[in-house]
Coordinates of N, CA and C in Angstrom, one line a residue:
M886 N 61.5 69.3 -16.9 CA 60.6 70.3 -16.4 C 60.6 71.5 -17.2
W887 N 61.8 71.9 -17.6 CA 62.0 73.2 -18.4 C 61.3 73.1 -19.7
W888 N 61.3 71.9 -20.3 CA 60.6 71.8 -21.6 C 59.1 71.9 -21.5
L889 N 58.5 71.5 -20.4 CA 57.1 71.6 -20.2 C 56.7 73.1 -19.9
I890 N 57.6 73.8 -19.2 CA 57.4 75.2 -19.0 C 57.5 76.0 -20.3
A891 N 58.4 75.6 -21.2 CA 58.5 76.1 -22.5 C 57.3 75.8 -23.4
A892 N 56.8 74.6 -23.2 CA 55.6 74.3 -24.0 C 54.4 75.1 -23.6
V893 N 54.2 75.3 -22.3 CA 53.1 76.2 -21.9 C 53.4 77.6 -22.3
G894 N 54.6 78.1 -22.2 CA 55.0 79.4 -22.6 C 54.7 79.7 -24.1
L895 N 54.9 78.6 -24.9 CA 54.7 78.7 -26.3 C 53.2 78.6 -26.7
G896 N 52.5 77.9 -25.8 CA 51.0 77.8 -26.0 C 50.2 79.1 -25.7
I897 N 50.8 79.9 -24.9 CA 50.1 81.2 -24.6 C 50.0 82.1 -25.8
P898 N 51.1 82.3 -26.5 CA 51.0 83.1 -27.7 C 50.1 82.5 -28.8
L899 N 50.1 81.1 -28.8 CA 49.2 80.4 -29.8 C 47.8 80.8 -29.5
V900 N 47.3 80.9 -28.3 CA 46.0 81.2 -28.0 C 45.7 82.7 -28.2
V901 N 46.6 83.5 -27.8 CA 46.4 85.0 -27.9 C 46.5 85.4 -29.4
T902 N 47.4 85.0 -30.1 CA 47.6 85.5 -31.5 C 47.0 84.6 -32.6
A903 N 46.6 83.4 -32.2 CA 46.1 82.4 -33.2 C 47.1 82.1 -34.3
M904 N 48.4 82.1 -33.9 CA 49.4 81.7 -34.9 C 49.8 80.2 -34.7
P905 N 49.5 79.4 -35.6 CA 49.7 77.9 -35.4 C 51.2 77.5 -35.2
E906 N 52.1 78.4 -35.7 CA 53.5 78.1 -35.5 C 53.9 77.9 -34.0
F907 N 53.3 78.7 -33.2 CA 53.6 78.6 -31.7 C 53.2 77.2 -31.2
G908 N 52.0 76.7 -31.7 CA 51.6 75.4 -31.3 C 52.5 74.3 -31.8
M909 N 53.1 74.5 -32.9 CA 54.0 73.5 -33.4 C 55.3 73.5 -32.6
F910 N 55.8 74.7 -32.2 CA 56.9 74.8 -31.3 C 56.6 74.2 -29.9
A911 N 55.4 74.4 -29.5 CA 55.0 73.8 -28.2 C 55.0 72.3 -28.2
V912 N 54.5 71.7 -29.3 CA 54.6 70.2 -29.5 C 56.0 69.8 -29.5
G913 N 56.9 70.6 -30.2 CA 58.3 70.2 -30.2 C 58.9 70.3 -28.8
A914 N 58.5 71.2 -27.9 CA 58.9 71.3 -26.6 C 58.5 70.1 -25.8
V915 N 57.2 69.6 -26.0 CA 56.7 68.4 -25.3 C 57.6 67.2 -25.8
A916 N 57.9 67.2 -27.1 CA 58.8 66.1 -27.5 C 60.1 66.1 -26.8
G917 N 60.7 67.3 -26.6 CA 61.9 67.5 -25.9 C 61.8 67.0 -24.4
A918 N 60.6 67.3 -23.8 CA 60.3 66.8 -22.4 C 60.3 65.3 -22.4
V919 N 59.7 64.7 -23.4 CA 59.6 63.2 -23.4 C 61.0 62.6 -23.6
T920 N 61.8 63.3 -24.4 CA 63.2 62.8 -24.6 C 64.0 62.9 -23.2
A921 N 63.8 64.0 -22.5 CA 64.4 64.2 -21.2 C 63.9 63.1 -20.2
A922 N 62.6 62.8 -20.3 CA 62.1 61.8 -19.4 C 62.6 60.4 -19.7
L923 N 63.0 60.2 -20.9 CA 63.5 58.9 -21.3 C 65.0 58.8 -21.0
G924 N 65.6 59.9 -20.5 CA 67.0 59.9 -20.1 C 67.9 60.5 -21.1
G925 N 67.4 61.1 -22.2 CA 68.3 61.7 -23.2 C 69.0 63.0 -22.6
G926 N 70.2 63.2 -23.1 CA 70.9 64.4 -22.6 C 70.4 65.6 -23.3
T927 N 71.1 66.7 -23.0 CA 70.7 68.0 -23.5 C 70.7 68.1 -25.0
V928 N 71.8 67.6 -25.6 CA 71.9 67.7 -27.1 C 70.8 66.9 -27.7
P929 N 70.5 65.7 -27.3 CA 69.4 65.0 -28.0 C 68.0 65.7 -27.7
Q930 N 67.9 66.3 -26.6 CA 66.6 67.0 -26.3 C 66.4 68.1 -27.3
V931 N 67.5 68.9 -27.4 CA 67.4 70.1 -28.4 C 67.2 69.6 -29.8
L932 N 67.9 68.5 -30.2 CA 67.8 68.0 -31.5 C 66.3 67.5 -31.8
V933 N 65.7 66.8 -30.8 CA 64.3 66.4 -30.9 C 63.4 67.5 -31.0
F934 N 63.6 68.6 -30.2 CA 62.8 69.8 -30.2 C 62.8 70.4 -31.6
V935 N 64.0 70.6 -32.1 CA 64.2 71.2 -33.4 C 63.6 70.4 -34.5
A936 N 63.9 69.1 -34.5 CA 63.4 68.1 -35.6 C 61.9 68.1 -35.6
V937 N 61.3 68.0 -34.4 CA 59.8 67.9 -34.4 C 59.2 69.2 -34.8
S938 N 59.7 70.3 -34.3 CA 59.2 71.6 -34.7 C 59.3 71.9 -36.2
V939 N 60.4 71.6 -36.7 CA 60.7 71.9 -38.2 C 59.8 70.9 -39.0
A940 N 59.7 69.7 -38.6 CA 58.9 68.7 -39.3 C 57.4 69.1 -39.3
L941 N 56.9 69.6 -38.2 CA 55.5 70.0 -38.1 C 55.3 71.3 -39.0
I942 N 56.2 72.2 -38.9 CA 56.0 73.4 -39.8 C 56.1 73.0 -41.2
A943 N 57.0 72.1 -41.6 CA 57.2 71.7 -43.0 C 56.0 71.0 -43.5
V944 N 55.3 70.2 -42.7 CA 54.2 69.4 -43.1 C 52.8 70.1 -42.9
V945 N 52.6 70.7 -41.7 CA 51.3 71.2 -41.4 C 51.1 72.6 -42.1
R946 N 52.1 73.4 -42.1 CA 51.9 74.8 -42.6 C 51.4 74.8 -44.1
P947 N 52.0 74.0 -45.0 CA 51.4 74.0 -46.4 C 50.0 73.5 -46.5
I948 N 49.7 72.5 -45.6 CA 48.3 72.0 -45.6 C 47.3 73.1 -45.1
A949 N 47.7 73.8 -44.1 CA 46.9 74.9 -43.6 C 46.8 76.1 -44.6
N950 N 47.8 76.4 -45.3 CA 47.7 77.5 -46.3 C 46.8 77.0 -47.5
R951 N 46.9 75.8 -47.8 CA 46.0 75.3 -48.9 C 44.5 75.4 -48.5
H952 N 44.2 75.1 -47.2 CA 42.9 75.1 -46.8 C 42.4 76.6 -46.5
R953 N 43.3 77.4 -46.2 CA 43.0 78.8 -45.9 C 42.5 79.5 -47.2
G954 N 43.0 79.1 -48.4 CA 42.7 79.7 -49.6 C 41.3 79.2 -50.2
Q955 N 40.8 78.1 -49.6 CA 39.5 77.6 -50.1 C 38.4 78.4 -49.6
S956 N 37.3 78.5 -50.4 CA 36.1 79.2 -49.9 C 35.3 78.1 -49.1
P957 N 34.5 78.6 -48.2 CA 33.7 77.7 -47.4 C 32.7 76.9 -48.3
R958 N 32.5 75.7 -47.9 CA 31.6 74.8 -48.7 C 30.2 75.0 -48.3
L959 N 29.9 75.5 -47.1 CA 28.6 75.7 -46.7 C 28.1 77.1 -47.0
A960 N 27.1 77.2 -47.9 CA 26.6 78.5 -48.2 C 25.5 78.9 -47.2
S961 N 25.5 80.2 -46.9 CA 24.5 80.7 -46.0 C 23.9 82.0 -46.5
G962 N 22.8 82.4 -45.9 CA 22.2 83.7 -46.3 C 21.7 83.5 -47.7
I963 N 21.8 84.6 -48.5 CA 21.2 84.6 -49.8 C 22.0 83.7 -50.8
D964 N 23.3 83.5 -50.4 CA 24.1 82.6 -51.2 C 23.5 81.2 -51.2
A965 N 22.9 80.8 -50.1 CA 22.3 79.4 -50.0 C 21.0 79.3 -50.9
L966 N 20.4 80.5 -51.3 CA 19.2 80.4 -52.1 C 19.5 80.3 -53.6
K967 N 20.7 80.7 -54.0 CA 21.0 80.6 -55.4 C 21.0 79.2 -55.9
G968 N 20.4 78.9 -57.0 CA 20.4 77.6 -57.5 C 19.2 76.7 -57.0
R969 N 18.4 77.3 -56.1 CA 17.3 76.5 -55.6 C 16.1 76.6 -56.5
T970 N 15.2 75.7 -56.4 CA 13.9 75.7 -57.1 C 12.8 76.4 -56.3
A971 N 12.0 77.2 -57.0 CA 10.9 77.9 -56.3 C 9.6 77.7 -57.1
T972 N 8.5 77.9 -56.5 CA 7.2 77.8 -57.2 C 6.6 79.2 -57.4
V973 N 6.2 79.4 -58.6 CA 5.6 80.7 -58.9 C 4.2 80.8 -58.3
L974 N 4.0 81.9 -57.5 CA 2.7 82.1 -56.9 C 1.8 83.2 -57.7
E975 N 2.5 84.2 -58.2 CA 1.9 85.2 -59.0 C 2.7 85.4 -60.3
R976 N 2.1 85.6 -61.4 CA 2.8 85.7 -62.7 C 4.1 86.5 -62.5
V977 N 5.2 85.9 -63.0 CA 6.5 86.5 -63.0 C 7.0 86.8 -64.4
D978 N 7.4 88.1 -64.7 CA 7.9 88.5 -66.0 C 9.1 89.3 -65.8
G979 N 9.7 89.8 -66.8 CA 10.9 90.6 -66.8 C 10.6 92.1 -66.4
G980 N 9.4 92.5 -66.4 CA 9.1 93.9 -66.1 C 8.7 94.2 -64.7
D981 N 7.4 93.9 -64.4 CA 6.9 94.2 -63.1 C 7.2 93.1 -62.1
G982 N 7.6 91.9 -62.6 CA 7.9 90.8 -61.7 C 6.7 90.1 -61.2
G983 N 6.8 89.4 -60.1 CA 5.7 88.7 -59.5 C 6.2 88.2 -58.2
R984 N 5.6 87.0 -57.7 CA 5.9 86.4 -56.4 C 6.2 85.0 -56.6
I985 N 7.1 84.5 -55.8 CA 7.5 83.1 -55.8 C 7.5 82.6 -54.3
K986 N 7.4 81.3 -54.2 CA 7.7 80.7 -52.8 C 9.0 80.0 -52.9
L987 N 9.9 80.5 -52.1 CA 11.3 80.1 -52.1 C 11.7 79.7 -50.7
A988 N 12.1 78.5 -50.5 CA 12.6 78.0 -49.1 C 11.5 78.4 -48.1
G989 N 10.2 78.2 -48.4 CA 9.2 78.4 -47.4 C 8.8 79.8 -47.2
E990 N 9.4 80.8 -48.0 CA 9.1 82.2 -47.8 C 8.6 82.7 -49.1
I991 N 7.8 83.8 -49.1 CA 7.3 84.5 -50.3 C 8.4 85.6 -50.6
W992 N 8.8 85.5 -51.9 CA 9.8 86.5 -52.4 C 9.2 87.2 -53.6
S993 N 9.6 88.4 -53.8 CA 9.3 89.1 -55.1 C 10.3 88.5 -56.1
A994 N 9.9 88.4 -57.3 CA 10.7 87.8 -58.3 C 10.6 88.5 -59.6
R995 N 11.6 88.4 -60.4 CA 11.7 88.9 -61.8 C 12.4 87.9 -62.7
A996 N 11.9 87.8 -63.9 CA 12.5 86.9 -64.9 C 13.8 87.5 -65.3
L997 N 14.9 86.6 -65.3 CA 16.2 87.1 -65.7 C 16.1 87.5 -67.2
D998 N 15.5 86.7 -68.0 CA 15.3 87.1 -69.4 C 14.0 87.8 -69.5
G999 N 14.0 89.1 -69.9 CA 12.8 89.9 -69.9 C 11.7 89.4 -70.8
D1000 N 12.0 88.5 -71.7 CA 10.9 88.0 -72.6 C 10.2 86.9 -72.1
H1001 N 10.7 86.2 -71.0 CA 10.0 85.0 -70.5 C 8.9 85.4 -69.5
V1002 N 7.9 84.6 -69.4 CA 6.8 84.8 -68.5 C 6.5 83.5 -67.8
Y1003 N 6.4 83.5 -66.5 CA 6.2 82.3 -65.7 C 4.8 82.4 -65.1
E1004 N 4.0 81.4 -65.2 CA 2.7 81.4 -64.7 C 2.6 80.7 -63.3
P1005 N 1.6 81.0 -62.5 CA 1.5 80.4 -61.2 C 1.5 78.9 -61.3
G1006 N 2.2 78.2 -60.4 CA 2.3 76.8 -60.4 C 3.6 76.3 -61.0
Q1007 N 4.2 77.1 -61.9 CA 5.4 76.6 -62.6 C 6.6 76.6 -61.6
Q1008 N 7.5 75.7 -61.9 CA 8.8 75.7 -61.1 C 9.8 76.5 -61.8
V1009 N 10.5 77.3 -61.1 CA 11.6 78.2 -61.6 C 12.9 78.0 -60.8
D1010 N 14.0 78.3 -61.4 CA 15.3 78.2 -60.7 C 15.8 79.6 -60.4
V1011 N 16.2 79.8 -59.1 CA 16.8 81.1 -58.7 C 18.2 81.2 -59.2
V1012 N 18.5 82.2 -60.0 CA 19.8 82.5 -60.5 C 20.6 83.4 -59.6
E1013 N 19.9 84.5 -59.2 CA 20.6 85.5 -58.4 C 19.6 86.2 -57.5
I1014 N 20.1 86.8 -56.4 CA 19.3 87.6 -55.5 C 19.7 89.1 -55.7
D1015 N 18.8 89.9 -56.1 CA 19.1 91.3 -56.3 C 18.3 92.1 -55.2
G1016 N 18.9 92.4 -54.1 CA 18.2 93.1 -53.0 C 17.2 92.1 -52.4
A1017 N 15.9 92.5 -52.5 CA 14.9 91.6 -52.0 C 14.1 90.9 -53.1
T1018 N 14.7 90.9 -54.3 CA 14.1 90.3 -55.5 C 14.9 89.1 -56.0
A1019 N 14.3 88.0 -56.3 CA 15.0 86.8 -56.9 C 14.9 86.9 -58.4
L1020 N 16.0 86.7 -59.0 CA 16.0 86.6 -60.5 C 15.9 85.2 -60.9
V1021 N 14.9 84.8 -61.7 CA 14.6 83.4 -61.9 C 14.7 83.1 -63.4
I1022 N 14.9 81.8 -63.7 CA 14.8 81.3 -65.1 C 13.9 80.0 -65.0

């Protein structure tokens, strides 16, 4: 019974602080409770608690740290528009720019290379978004 109380007690800081280590200790406490239910003495219960907790920290923590360092794979906002293809609606050049249809919306656009000119109907690729203007090639 004490192991289950400990598991709940360790689960509360997990929820409040979002520190996964508390969850790993809570799972270790549940393993200690299972050991007690199977008739294990105090020493085996503590050994199972320590072994499970340490094993989880040793295995799960490096995996979590590796995933924490990765950037999200799903782009949103203007990041999702970079690399997309758009259709030129009004002549686009490097000076005054023009208009394109990008993701179903009309955007002002400017040629990334100032010497290029794109005529209506041409397909262009969005390289960057600068404010409300798409830079295209």
